[in-house]
PDB file of C-alpha atoms and ligand atoms in Angstrom:
ATOM      1  CA  GLY A  23     -16.349 -11.455 -11.757  1.00 68.00           C
ATOM      2  CA  MET A  24     -13.674  -8.641 -12.018  1.00 79.00           C
ATOM      3  CA  GLN A  25     -14.498  -6.792 -15.224  1.00 88.00           C
ATOM      4  CA  TYR A  26     -10.543  -6.065 -16.605  1.00 95.00           C
ATOM      5  CA  PRO A  27      -9.224  -3.186 -18.271  1.00 97.00           C
ATOM      6  CA  GLU A  28      -7.968  -3.040 -22.023  1.00 98.00           C
ATOM      7  CA  TRP A  29      -4.604  -2.487 -22.070  1.00 98.00           C
ATOM      8  CA  ILE A  30      -1.781  -3.116 -19.911  1.00 98.00           C
ATOM      9  CA  TRP A  31       1.640  -1.796 -20.286  1.00 99.00           C
ATOM     10  CA  HIS A  32       4.532  -4.885 -20.424  1.00 98.00           C
ATOM     11  CA  ASN A  33       8.276  -4.924 -21.478  1.00 98.00           C
ATOM     12  CA  GLY A  34       7.793  -1.312 -23.095  1.00 98.00           C
ATOM     13  CA  ALA A  35       4.197  -1.465 -25.301  1.00 98.00           C
ATOM     14  CA  ILE A  36       1.354  -0.874 -24.825  1.00 98.00           C
ATOM     15  CA  LYS A  37      -0.702  -4.061 -25.159  1.00 98.00           C
ATOM     16  CA  ARG A  38      -3.915  -5.862 -24.787  1.00 98.00           C
ATOM     17  CA  TRP A  39      -4.376  -6.871 -21.328  1.00 98.00           C
ATOM     18  CA  GLN A  40      -5.006 -10.930 -22.930  1.00 97.00           C
ATOM     19  CA  ASP A  41      -1.558 -10.383 -24.397  1.00 98.00           C
ATOM     20  CA  ALA A  42       0.795  -9.368 -21.862  1.00 98.00           C
ATOM     21  CA  THR A  43       1.429 -13.150 -20.541  1.00 98.00           C
ATOM     22  CA  THR A  44       4.287 -15.032 -19.418  1.00 98.00           C
ATOM     23  CA  HIS A  45       5.981 -18.349 -18.973  1.00 98.00           C
ATOM     24  CA  VAL A  46       4.636 -20.642 -16.070  1.00 98.00           C
ATOM     25  CA  MET A  47       8.332 -21.703 -15.701  1.00 98.00           C
ATOM     26  CA  ALA A  48       8.909 -17.771 -14.320  1.00 98.00           C
ATOM     27  CA  HIS A  49      11.412 -17.634 -11.698  1.00 98.00           C
ATOM     28  CA  ALA A  50       9.368 -15.401  -9.459  1.00 98.00           C
ATOM     29  CA  LEU A  51       6.337 -17.830 -10.209  1.00 98.00           C
ATOM     30  CA  HIS A  52       8.047 -20.114  -7.833  1.00 98.00           C
ATOM     31  CA  TYR A  53       9.678 -17.934  -5.528  1.00 98.00           C
ATOM     32  CA  GLY A  54       8.337 -14.811  -4.754  1.00 98.00           C
ATOM     33  CA  SER A  55      11.339 -13.070  -7.306  1.00 98.00           C
ATOM     34  CA  SER A  56       9.034  -9.573  -8.247  1.00 98.00           C
ATOM     35  CA  VAL A  57       8.756  -5.967  -6.479  1.00 99.00           C
ATOM     36  CA  PHE A  58       5.985  -3.875  -6.830  1.00 98.00           C
ATOM     37  CA  GLU A  59       3.766  -0.289  -6.075  1.00 98.00           C
ATOM     38  CA  GLY A  60       0.100  -0.093  -5.590  1.00 98.00           C
ATOM     39  CA  ILE A  61      -0.344   3.855  -6.547  1.00 98.00           C
ATOM     40  CA  ARG A  62      -3.703   5.327  -6.689  1.00 98.00           C
ATOM     41  CA  CYS A  63      -4.619   8.283  -9.662  1.00 98.00           C
ATOM     42  CA  TYR A  64      -7.613  10.702  -7.725  1.00 98.00           C
ATOM     43  CA  GLU A  65      -9.430  12.937  -9.539  1.00 97.00           C
ATOM     44  CA  THR A  66      -8.984  16.446  -8.330  1.00 98.00           C
ATOM     45  CA  PRO A  67     -10.099  19.999 -10.316  1.00 97.00           C
ATOM     46  CA  SER A  68      -7.346  20.565 -11.249  1.00 96.00           C
ATOM     47  CA  GLY A  69      -7.671  17.057 -13.889  1.00 97.00           C
ATOM     48  CA  PRO A  70      -6.443  13.565 -13.146  1.00 98.00           C
ATOM     49  CA  ALA A  71      -3.816  13.160 -10.457  1.00 98.00           C
ATOM     50  CA  ILE A  72      -1.688  10.807  -9.143  1.00 98.00           C
ATOM     51  CA  PHE A  73      -0.486  10.913  -6.103  1.00 98.00           C
ATOM     52  CA  ARG A  74       2.969  10.685  -4.892  1.00 99.00           C
ATOM     53  CA  LEU A  75       3.897   8.956  -8.517  1.00 98.00           C
ATOM     54  CA  THR A  76       7.601   8.973  -7.995  1.00 98.00           C
ATOM     55  CA  ASP A  77       7.381   8.502  -4.541  1.00 98.00           C
ATOM     56  CA  HIS A  78       6.367   5.129  -4.898  1.00 99.00           C
ATOM     57  CA  ASN A  79       7.861   4.073  -7.788  1.00 99.00           C
ATOM     58  CA  THR A  80      11.451   5.415  -6.412  1.00 98.00           C
ATOM     59  CA  ARG A  81      10.581   2.753  -3.439  1.00 98.00           C
ATOM     60  CA  LEU A  82      10.182   0.466  -6.577  1.00 99.00           C
ATOM     61  CA  TYR A  83      13.496   1.218  -7.001  1.00 99.00           C
ATOM     62  CA  ALA A  84      14.730   0.519  -4.161  1.00 98.00           C
ATOM     63  CA  SER A  85      13.253  -3.032  -3.277  1.00 98.00           C
ATOM     64  CA  ALA A  86      14.719  -4.209  -6.756  1.00 98.00           C
ATOM     65  CA  ARG A  87      18.350  -3.158  -5.469  1.00 98.00           C
ATOM     66  CA  ILE A  88      17.410  -4.187  -2.472  1.00 98.00           C
ATOM     67  CA  TYR A  89      17.064  -7.972  -3.995  1.00 98.00           C
ATOM     68  CA  ASP A  90      19.273  -7.091  -6.808  1.00 98.00           C
ATOM     69  CA  MET A  91      17.158  -7.758  -9.516  1.00 98.00           C
ATOM     70  CA  PRO A  92      18.912  -5.551 -12.585  1.00 98.00           C
ATOM     71  CA  MET A  93      15.325  -2.695 -13.554  1.00 98.00           C
ATOM     72  CA  PRO A  94      15.296  -3.172 -17.848  1.00 98.00           C
ATOM     73  CA  TYR A  95      13.397   0.650 -17.612  1.00 98.00           C
ATOM     74  CA  GLY A  96      14.045   3.597 -15.935  1.00 98.00           C
ATOM     75  CA  LEU A  97      12.311   5.964 -13.261  1.00 98.00           C
ATOM     76  CA  ASP A  98      11.517   7.843 -16.076  1.00 98.00           C
ATOM     77  CA  GLU A  99       9.877   5.683 -18.399  1.00 98.00           C
ATOM     78  CA  ILE A 100       7.597   3.566 -15.529  1.00 98.00           C
ATOM     79  CA  ASN A 101       6.296   7.169 -14.760  1.00 98.00           C
ATOM     80  CA  ALA A 102       5.637   7.543 -17.962  1.00 98.00           C
ATOM     81  CA  ALA A 103       4.155   4.762 -18.440  1.00 98.00           C
ATOM     82  CA  CYS A 104       2.531   4.623 -15.440  1.00 98.00           C
ATOM     83  CA  ARG A 105       0.781   7.530 -16.774  1.00 98.00           C
ATOM     84  CA  GLU A 106      -0.293   6.093 -20.248  1.00 98.00           C
ATOM     85  CA  VAL A 107      -2.121   3.290 -19.015  1.00 98.00           C
ATOM     86  CA  VAL A 108      -4.346   4.972 -17.297  1.00 98.00           C
ATOM     87  CA  ARG A 109      -5.248   7.741 -19.631  1.00 98.00           C
ATOM     88  CA  ARG A 110      -5.100   4.200 -23.106  1.00 98.00           C
ATOM     89  CA  ASN A 111      -8.061   2.884 -20.587  1.00 98.00           C
ATOM     90  CA  GLY A 112      -9.916   5.299 -19.752  1.00 97.00           C
ATOM     91  CA  LEU A 113      -9.376   5.988 -16.042  1.00 97.00           C
ATOM     92  CA  THR A 114      -9.348   8.972 -13.759  1.00 95.00           C
ATOM     93  CA  ARG A 115     -10.453   7.155 -10.514  1.00 95.00           C
ATOM     94  CA  ALA A 116      -7.847   4.084 -11.056  1.00 97.00           C
ATOM     95  CA  TYR A 117      -5.691   1.566  -8.913  1.00 98.00           C
ATOM     96  CA  LEU A 118      -2.326   2.061 -10.648  1.00 98.00           C
ATOM     97  CA  ARG A 119       0.098  -1.943 -10.215  1.00 98.00           C
ATOM     98  CA  PRO A 120       3.488  -0.626 -11.664  1.00 99.00           C
ATOM     99  CA  PHE A 121       6.103  -4.717 -11.149  1.00 99.00           C
ATOM    100  CA  ALA A 122       8.934  -5.943 -11.583  1.00 99.00           C
ATOM    101  CA  PHE A 123       9.643  -9.520 -11.583  1.00 99.00           C
ATOM    102  CA  ARG A 124      12.236 -12.575 -12.936  1.00 98.00           C
ATOM    103  CA  GLY A 125      10.709 -14.116 -15.466  1.00 98.00           C
ATOM    104  CA  LEU A 126      12.242 -17.261 -17.300  1.00 98.00           C
ATOM    105  CA  GLY A 127      15.825 -17.355 -17.693  1.00 98.00           C
ATOM    106  CA  GLY A 128      16.627 -19.661 -15.070  1.00 97.00           C
ATOM    107  CA  PHE A 129      16.101 -22.940 -12.156  1.00 97.00           C
ATOM    108  CA  GLY A 130      18.474 -21.895  -9.502  1.00 98.00           C
ATOM    109  CA  LEU A 131      17.448 -19.051  -6.842  1.00 98.00           C
ATOM    110  CA  SER A 132      20.663 -16.927  -7.880  1.00 97.00           C
ATOM    111  CA  ALA A 133      20.341 -17.299 -11.312  1.00 97.00           C
ATOM    112  CA  GLU A 134      20.221 -14.364 -13.780  1.00 97.00           C
ATOM    113  CA  THR A 135      17.156 -14.376 -15.038  1.00 98.00           C
ATOM    114  CA  PRO A 136      15.597 -11.055 -17.777  1.00 98.00           C
ATOM    115  CA  VAL A 137      13.916  -9.016 -15.162  1.00 98.00           C
ATOM    116  CA  GLU A 138      10.239  -8.198 -17.036  1.00 98.00           C
ATOM    117  CA  MET A 139       8.657  -4.741 -16.151  1.00 98.00           C
ATOM    118  CA  SER A 140       4.649  -4.017 -16.024  1.00 99.00           C
ATOM    119  CA  VAL A 141       1.991  -1.867 -15.040  1.00 99.00           C
ATOM    120  CA  ALA A 142      -1.614  -2.000 -14.958  1.00 98.00           C
ATOM    121  CA  ALA A 143      -4.345   0.008 -13.596  1.00 98.00           C
ATOM    122  CA  TRP A 144      -7.919  -1.064 -13.165  1.00 97.00           C
ATOM    123  CA  PHE A 145     -10.686   1.034 -10.612  1.00 95.00           C
ATOM    124  CA  MET A 146     -10.752   0.215  -7.473  1.00 91.00           C
ATOM    125  CA  GLY A 147     -13.123   1.920  -4.540  1.00 87.00           C
ATOM    126  CA  PRO A 148     -12.545   1.513  -0.604  1.00 86.00           C
ATOM    127  CA  TYR A 149     -10.185  -1.732  -0.177  1.00 87.00           C
ATOM    128  CA  LEU A 150     -11.562  -2.498   2.894  1.00 85.00           C
ATOM    129  CA  GLY A 151     -14.878  -2.652   1.612  1.00 86.00           C
ATOM    130  CA  PRO A 152     -18.094   0.145   1.286  1.00 86.00           C
ATOM    131  CA  GLY A 153     -18.472   2.014   3.692  1.00 92.00           C
ATOM    132  CA  ALA A 154     -15.924   1.397   5.669  1.00 93.00           C
ATOM    133  CA  LEU A 155     -14.113   4.446   5.589  1.00 94.00           C
ATOM    134  CA  GLU A 156     -16.980   6.087   7.454  1.00 94.00           C
ATOM    135  CA  ALA A 157     -17.969   2.848   9.172  1.00 95.00           C
ATOM    136  CA  GLY A 158     -14.447   1.662  10.408  1.00 97.00           C
ATOM    137  CA  ILE A 159     -13.762  -1.610  10.128  1.00 97.00           C
ATOM    138  CA  ASP A 160     -13.297  -5.235  12.548  1.00 98.00           C
ATOM    139  CA  ALA A 161     -10.175  -5.788  13.184  1.00 98.00           C
ATOM    140  CA  CYS A 162      -8.735  -8.895  15.377  1.00 98.00           C
ATOM    141  CA  VAL A 163      -4.616  -9.116  15.966  1.00 98.00           C
ATOM    142  CA  SER A 164      -3.007 -11.923  14.073  1.00 98.00           C
ATOM    143  CA  SER A 165      -1.620 -15.353  14.755  1.00 98.00           C
ATOM    144  CA  TRP A 166       0.689 -14.767  12.605  1.00 98.00           C
ATOM    145  CA  GLN A 167       3.099 -13.209  13.041  1.00 97.00           C
ATOM    146  CA  ARG A 168       5.393 -10.611  11.011  1.00 97.00           C
ATOM    147  CA  PHE A 169       9.319 -11.804   9.459  1.00 96.00           C
ATOM    148  CA  ALA A 170      12.067 -10.892  11.719  1.00 96.00           C
ATOM    149  CA  PRO A 171      14.027  -8.279  10.196  1.00 95.00           C
ATOM    150  CA  ASN A 172      17.264 -10.206   9.551  1.00 96.00           C
ATOM    151  CA  THR A 173      15.006 -12.611   7.918  1.00 97.00           C
ATOM    152  CA  ILE A 174      12.687 -11.151   5.051  1.00 97.00           C
ATOM    153  CA  PRO A 175      13.243  -7.223   4.799  1.00 97.00           C
ATOM    154  CA  ALA A 176       9.629  -5.572   4.985  1.00 97.00           C
ATOM    155  CA  GLY A 177      11.186  -2.302   3.048  1.00 97.00           C
ATOM    156  CA  ALA A 178      11.071  -4.200   0.289  1.00 98.00           C
ATOM    157  CA  LYS A 179       7.654  -4.348  -1.177  1.00 98.00           C
ATOM    158  CA  ALA A 180       8.414  -7.906  -2.937  1.00 98.00           C
ATOM    159  CA  GLY A 181       6.166 -10.169  -3.382  1.00 98.00           C
ATOM    160  CA  GLY A 182       7.504 -12.873  -1.056  1.00 97.00           C
ATOM    161  CA  ASN A 183       6.781 -10.679   0.919  1.00 97.00           C
ATOM    162  CA  TYR A 184       2.583 -11.040   0.647  1.00 98.00           C
ATOM    163  CA  LEU A 185       2.764 -15.227   1.582  1.00 98.00           C
ATOM    164  CA  SER A 186       2.741 -13.144   5.336  1.00 97.00           C
ATOM    165  CA  GLY A 187       0.075 -11.033   4.283  1.00 97.00           C
ATOM    166  CA  GLN A 188      -1.657 -13.057   3.085  1.00 98.00           C
ATOM    167  CA  LEU A 189      -1.998 -15.167   6.344  1.00 98.00           C
ATOM    168  CA  VAL A 190      -2.804 -12.869   8.180  1.00 98.00           C
ATOM    169  CA  ALA A 191      -5.609 -11.100   5.944  1.00 98.00           C
ATOM    170  CA  ARG A 192      -7.741 -14.659   5.426  1.00 98.00           C
ATOM    171  CA  GLU A 193      -7.074 -15.815   8.492  1.00 98.00           C
ATOM    172  CA  ALA A 194      -8.688 -12.611   9.589  1.00 98.00           C
ATOM    173  CA  ARG A 195     -11.730 -13.293   7.052  1.00 98.00           C
ATOM    174  CA  ARG A 196     -11.996 -16.291   7.863  1.00 98.00           C
ATOM    175  CA  LEU A 197     -12.931 -15.210  11.925  1.00 98.00           C
ATOM    176  CA  GLY A 198     -15.259 -12.499  10.646  1.00 98.00           C
ATOM    177  CA  PHE A 199     -13.339  -9.788  11.514  1.00 98.00           C
ATOM    178  CA  GLY A 200     -12.578  -6.813   8.491  1.00 97.00           C
ATOM    179  CA  GLU A 201      -8.136  -7.131   8.630  1.00 98.00           C
ATOM    180  CA  GLY A 202      -5.479  -8.580  11.102  1.00 98.00           C
ATOM    181  CA  ILE A 203      -3.151  -7.033  12.730  1.00 98.00           C
ATOM    182  CA  ALA A 204      -0.339  -8.235  12.782  1.00 98.00           C
ATOM    183  CA  LEU A 205       2.543  -8.355  15.630  1.00 98.00           C
ATOM    184  CA  ALA A 206       6.540  -8.357  14.887  1.00 98.00           C
ATOM    185  CA  SER A 207       9.352 -11.110  15.333  1.00 97.00           C
ATOM    186  CA  THR A 208       9.682  -8.575  19.028  1.00 97.00           C
ATOM    187  CA  GLY A 209       6.043  -9.615  19.996  1.00 98.00           C
ATOM    188  CA  LEU A 210       5.823  -5.655  19.922  1.00 98.00           C
ATOM    189  CA  LEU A 211       3.006  -4.299  17.579  1.00 98.00           C
ATOM    190  CA  SER A 212       3.343  -3.872  13.129  1.00 98.00           C
ATOM    191  CA  GLU A 213       1.181  -3.527  10.861  1.00 98.00           C
ATOM    192  CA  GLY A 214      -1.718  -5.212   8.770  1.00 98.00           C
ATOM    193  CA  ALA A 215      -1.677  -7.146   6.205  1.00 97.00           C
ATOM    194  CA  GLY A 216      -1.010  -4.551   4.080  1.00 97.00           C
ATOM    195  CA  GLU A 217      -2.064  -1.199   5.798  1.00 98.00           C
ATOM    196  CA  ASN A 218       0.157   0.429   8.373  1.00 98.00           C
ATOM    197  CA  LEU A 219      -0.732   1.218  11.761  1.00 98.00           C
ATOM    198  CA  PHE A 220      -2.393   4.473  14.328  1.00 98.00           C
ATOM    199  CA  LEU A 221      -3.106   4.885  17.866  1.00 98.00           C
ATOM    200  CA  VAL A 222      -4.242   8.086  18.908  1.00 98.00           C
ATOM    201  CA  PHE A 223      -3.602   9.260  22.903  1.00 98.00           C
ATOM    202  CA  ASN A 224      -5.097  12.072  23.969  1.00 98.00           C
ATOM    203  CA  GLY A 225      -4.828  13.503  20.474  1.00 97.00           C
ATOM    204  CA  ALA A 226      -1.809  12.642  19.684  1.00 98.00           C
ATOM    205  CA  LEU A 227      -0.805   9.935  16.883  1.00 98.00           C
ATOM    206  CA  HIS A 228       0.924   6.499  17.666  1.00 98.00           C
ATOM    207  CA  THR A 229       2.786   4.623  14.999  1.00 98.00           C
ATOM    208  CA  THR A 230       4.499   1.769  15.140  1.00 98.00           C
ATOM    209  CA  PRO A 231       8.584   2.468  13.551  1.00 96.00           C
ATOM    210  CA  VAL A 232      10.548   0.887  10.492  1.00 95.00           C
ATOM    211  CA  SER A 233      11.899  -1.639  13.360  1.00 94.00           C
ATOM    212  CA  ALA A 234       8.392  -3.502  14.277  1.00 96.00           C
ATOM    213  CA  ALA A 235       9.680  -4.980  10.293  1.00 95.00           C
ATOM    214  CA  LEU A 236       6.525  -3.081   7.927  1.00 97.00           C
ATOM    215  CA  LEU A 237       6.492  -1.617   5.432  1.00 98.00           C
ATOM    216  CA  ASN A 238       7.623   2.609   5.775  1.00 97.00           C
ATOM    217  CA  GLY A 239       3.905   3.853   4.415  1.00 98.00           C
ATOM    218  CA  ILE A 240       3.931   6.127   1.357  1.00 98.00           C
ATOM    219  CA  THR A 241       0.092   7.120   3.240  1.00 98.00           C
ATOM    220  CA  ARG A 242       1.552   6.698   6.279  1.00 98.00           C
ATOM    221  CA  ASP A 243       4.112   9.418   5.705  1.00 98.00           C
ATOM    222  CA  SER A 244       1.636  11.592   4.104  1.00 98.00           C
ATOM    223  CA  ILE A 245      -0.637  11.559   7.172  1.00 98.00           C
ATOM    224  CA  ILE A 246       2.574  12.381   9.583  1.00 98.00           C
ATOM    225  CA  THR A 247       3.650  15.005   7.343  1.00 98.00           C
ATOM    226  CA  LEU A 248      -0.007  16.246   7.230  1.00 98.00           C
ATOM    227  CA  ALA A 249      -0.681  15.952  11.058  1.00 98.00           C
ATOM    228  CA  ARG A 250       2.132  17.661  12.214  1.00 98.00           C
ATOM    229  CA  GLU A 251       1.527  20.739   9.813  1.00 98.00           C
ATOM    230  CA  ALA A 252      -1.713  20.907  11.377  1.00 98.00           C
ATOM    231  CA  GLY A 253      -0.622  20.794  14.781  1.00 98.00           C
ATOM    232  CA  ILE A 254      -1.131  17.341  15.750  1.00 98.00           C
ATOM    233  CA  PRO A 255       1.639  15.737  18.096  1.00 98.00           C
ATOM    234  CA  VAL A 256       3.245  11.994  15.672  1.00 98.00           C
ATOM    235  CA  VAL A 257       5.615   9.792  18.034  1.00 98.00           C
ATOM    236  CA  GLU A 258       7.177   7.205  16.265  1.00 98.00           C
ATOM    237  CA  ARG A 259       7.018   4.692  18.794  1.00 97.00           C
ATOM    238  CA  ASP A 260       7.154   0.664  19.976  1.00 97.00           C
ATOM    239  CA  LEU A 261       4.008   0.279  20.897  1.00 98.00           C
ATOM    240  CA  PRO A 262       3.220  -3.323  22.685  1.00 98.00           C
ATOM    241  CA  ARG A 263      -0.557  -4.900  21.792  1.00 98.00           C
ATOM    242  CA  GLU A 264      -2.624  -4.042  25.344  1.00 98.00           C
ATOM    243  CA  TYR A 265      -2.192   0.188  24.086  1.00 98.00           C
ATOM    244  CA  LEU A 266      -4.789  -1.473  21.068  1.00 98.00           C
ATOM    245  CA  TYR A 267      -7.461  -1.629  24.088  1.00 98.00           C
ATOM    246  CA  LEU A 268      -6.237   1.161  25.465  1.00 97.00           C
ATOM    247  CA  CYS A 269      -6.060   3.933  22.913  1.00 98.00           C
ATOM    248  CA  ASP A 270      -8.658   6.706  22.228  1.00 98.00           C
ATOM    249  CA  GLU A 271      -8.673   5.841  18.120  1.00 98.00           C
ATOM    250  CA  LEU A 272      -7.445   3.109  16.256  1.00 98.00           C
ATOM    251  CA  PHE A 273      -7.221   3.778  11.947  1.00 98.00           C
ATOM    252  CA  MET A 274      -5.128   1.681   9.209  1.00 98.00           C
ATOM    253  CA  CYS A 275      -3.686   3.791   6.572  1.00 98.00           C
ATOM    254  CA  GLY A 276      -2.257   2.422   3.163  1.00 98.00           C
ATOM    255  CA  THR A 277      -2.890   3.301  -0.928  1.00 98.00           C
ATOM    256  CA  ALA A 278      -6.048   0.843  -1.020  1.00 97.00           C
ATOM    257  CA  ALA A 279      -7.208   0.846   2.685  1.00 96.00           C
ATOM    258  CA  GLU A 280      -6.437   5.389   2.137  1.00 97.00           C
ATOM    259  CA  ILE A 281      -8.068   6.187   6.036  1.00 97.00           C
ATOM    260  CA  THR A 282      -9.869   3.466   6.916  1.00 97.00           C
ATOM    261  CA  PRO A 283     -11.234   3.861  11.192  1.00 98.00           C
ATOM    262  CA  ILE A 284     -10.905   0.477  13.410  1.00 98.00           C
ATOM    263  CA  ARG A 285     -13.876   0.491  15.675  1.00 98.00           C
ATOM    264  CA  SER A 286     -13.004  -2.344  17.853  1.00 98.00           C
ATOM    265  CA  VAL A 287      -9.947  -5.004  17.597  1.00 98.00           C
ATOM    266  CA  ASP A 288     -10.263  -8.386  18.876  1.00 98.00           C
ATOM    267  CA  GLY A 289     -14.329  -7.990  19.549  1.00 98.00           C
ATOM    268  CA  ARG A 290     -13.525  -5.065  22.092  1.00 98.00           C
ATOM    269  CA  GLN A 291     -14.965  -1.310  21.507  1.00 98.00           C
ATOM    270  CA  ILE A 292     -12.396   1.457  20.698  1.00 98.00           C
ATOM    271  CA  GLY A 293     -13.208   4.456  21.862  1.00 95.00           C
ATOM    272  CA  ALA A 294     -17.283   5.341  20.814  1.00 95.00           C
ATOM    273  CA  GLY A 295     -17.210   2.626  18.134  1.00 95.00           C
ATOM    274  CA  GLU A 296     -16.572   4.618  15.663  1.00 95.00           C
ATOM    275  CA  ALA A 297     -14.519   6.641  13.959  1.00 96.00           C
ATOM    276  CA  GLY A 298     -12.682   9.494  16.764  1.00 97.00           C
ATOM    277  CA  PRO A 299     -12.611  12.869  15.923  1.00 98.00           C
ATOM    278  CA  VAL A 300      -8.105  12.770  15.005  1.00 98.00           C
ATOM    279  CA  THR A 301      -9.690   9.855  12.589  1.00 98.00           C
ATOM    280  CA  ARG A 302     -11.645  12.723  10.805  1.00 98.00           C
ATOM    281  CA  ARG A 303      -9.779  15.413  10.632  1.00 98.00           C
ATOM    282  CA  LEU A 304      -6.967  13.297   9.231  1.00 98.00           C
ATOM    283  CA  GLN A 305      -9.947  11.577   6.789  1.00 98.00           C
ATOM    284  CA  GLU A 306     -10.399  15.755   5.752  1.00 98.00           C
ATOM    285  CA  LEU A 307      -6.738  16.852   5.383  1.00 98.00           C
ATOM    286  CA  PHE A 308      -6.039  13.644   3.345  1.00 98.00           C
ATOM    287  CA  PHE A 309      -8.800  13.603   1.631  1.00 98.00           C
ATOM    288  CA  GLY A 310      -9.267  17.116   0.900  1.00 98.00           C
ATOM    289  CA  LEU A 311      -6.036  16.930  -0.970  1.00 98.00           C
ATOM    290  CA  PHE A 312      -8.050  15.882  -3.544  1.00 98.00           C
ATOM    291  CA  ASP A 313     -10.978  17.536  -3.135  1.00 97.00           C
ATOM    292  CA  GLY A 314      -8.207  21.184  -3.066  1.00 97.00           C
ATOM    293  CA  SER A 315      -9.716  22.145   0.506  1.00 98.00           C
ATOM    294  CA  THR A 316      -5.450  20.748   1.357  1.00 98.00           C
ATOM    295  CA  PRO A 317      -3.385  22.614  -0.540  1.00 98.00           C
ATOM    296  CA  ASP A 318      -0.824  20.599  -2.170  1.00 98.00           C
ATOM    297  CA  ARG A 319       2.485  22.213  -0.115  1.00 98.00           C
ATOM    298  CA  HIS A 320       4.061  19.155  -1.333  1.00 98.00           C
ATOM    299  CA  GLY A 321       3.867  18.519  -4.699  1.00 98.00           C
ATOM    300  CA  TRP A 322       2.094  14.825  -3.764  1.00 98.00           C
ATOM    301  CA  LEU A 323      -0.431  15.098  -7.017  1.00 98.00           C
ATOM    302  CA  GLU A 324       1.048  14.656  -9.912  1.00 98.00           C
ATOM    303  CA  PRO A 325      -0.591  15.457 -12.775  1.00 98.00           C
ATOM    304  CA  LEU A 326      -1.872  12.740 -15.489  1.00 98.00           C
ATOM    305  CA  ASP A 327      -1.790  15.245 -17.745  1.00 95.00           C
ATOM    306  CA  PRO A 328       1.549  17.651 -16.949  1.00 89.00           C
TER     307      PRO A 328
HETATM  308  N1  PMP B   6       2.231  -2.557   4.707  1.00 54.87           N
HETATM  309  C1  PMP B   6       2.098  -3.014   3.968  1.00 54.87           C
HETATM  310  C2  PMP B   6       2.279  -4.439   3.666  1.00 54.87           C
HETATM  311  C3  PMP B   6       1.341  -2.923   3.073  1.00 54.87           C
HETATM  312  O1  PMP B   6       1.566  -3.883   1.264  1.00 54.87           O
HETATM  313  C4  PMP B   6       0.738  -1.466   1.871  1.00 54.87           C
HETATM  314  C5  PMP B   6       0.500  -1.392   0.823  1.00 54.87           C
HETATM  315  N2  PMP B   6       1.470  -0.833   0.317  1.00 54.87           N
HETATM  316  C6  PMP B   6       1.195  -0.518   4.043  1.00 54.87           C
HETATM  317  C7  PMP B   6       2.268  -0.660   4.768  1.00 54.87           C
HETATM  318  C8  PMP B   6       0.425   1.156   2.901  1.00 54.87           C
HETATM  319  O2  PMP B   6       2.247   1.871   2.381  1.00 54.87           O
HETATM  320  P1  PMP B   6       0.859   3.106   1.446  1.00 54.87           P
HETATM  321  O3  PMP B   6       0.797   3.627   1.504  1.00 54.87           O
HETATM  322  O4  PMP B   6       2.347   2.758   1.051  1.00 54.87           O
HETATM  323  O5  PMP B   6       0.267   2.203  -0.145  1.00 54.87           O
END
C-alpha cells in the first residue's frame, strides 16, 4: 500500500494526514466540483526548487474562476502552503497537490457552498512506471473521446474532467498499454489521459492546439520554450490520428509524466522503437534545469527556501 506523508495543509493550518477530513455530503464528492494542480519539487545544486510554482497556482485560480468558485485563500498563501507542506514532511523530491473544492453547505448544483482548500505533497517517481523515461511506453488511441469544448471546459483543471481521464487510462491499461491518447470531439488528436502530446517530423516539434480540448500544460509550454531557444522549430497545429503512425518520434509530457517517450502506438512502432534524438535532446534540456546544465532563463525554479 501507499505510504502517506505525515503532514498536510488544510483550510489554513498544517494538520496530521489523518485529521484532514471533510463530510461525505461535500458538494465535490457528488458533482466533481473541485479544481487542482500537480506540481513537482526537484533537488537542484542550489537546494530544492518547485518548478513553476506560481504559474501552476495561477492556473489553479483560473480554473476556480471558470467555475465561479470563490477561493478563501490568496495565491501567496497557497504558494506558502506548498512550500510549508514540502518542508514539514522533510521532502526534497516531491509531487505537490494544491486543490480547492466545494464542501458541505448545499445539495443543489448551483449551491453556494463553502470552499475548502488543501495542499498535499508526497514522493513520486516516474508517473508512467520505472524505466518509462528511458525506454518509452506503448500507447493506444482510446475508444473514448475528449469532451467537446462547449460541454466541459478542458482549460480548467477540474476534478470532473478526470472522469474522462479515468476512462481513457483504465481502458489503455486493461488492454495492456502504458497510456491512452484521446481524440477530440472533432475527431482530431487531443492529448493523453493526463499528458500533452508532441510529434516530431523532420526535426520539428508538432503539438496539438488548445482548440483540441486539451489542458494548456505547463510542461508543454516549458518544452515549447526550451525547444525554440535551442533552435528546434515548434508548430502548434491540428493533427489527424494517422500522423501518429507517420511521425519520426512521439512523446507525452506533463508534470507527473515529465517527458515520456512513446515507442509504439496501437501496436505500430514509432521510429526505431526507442526515444529518438529530438526527444532525448528535450529530455536533456528539461532535466538539465534541475542539475544546472540548462540555465533557468525564466525564473522557473522557485526555491523551496527563498
Ligand atoms: N493534460 C491533462 C489532462 C493533464 O491532467 C495534465 C497534467 N496536469 C497535462 C495535460 C499536463 O499539464 P502540466 O504540464 O501542466 O502538468
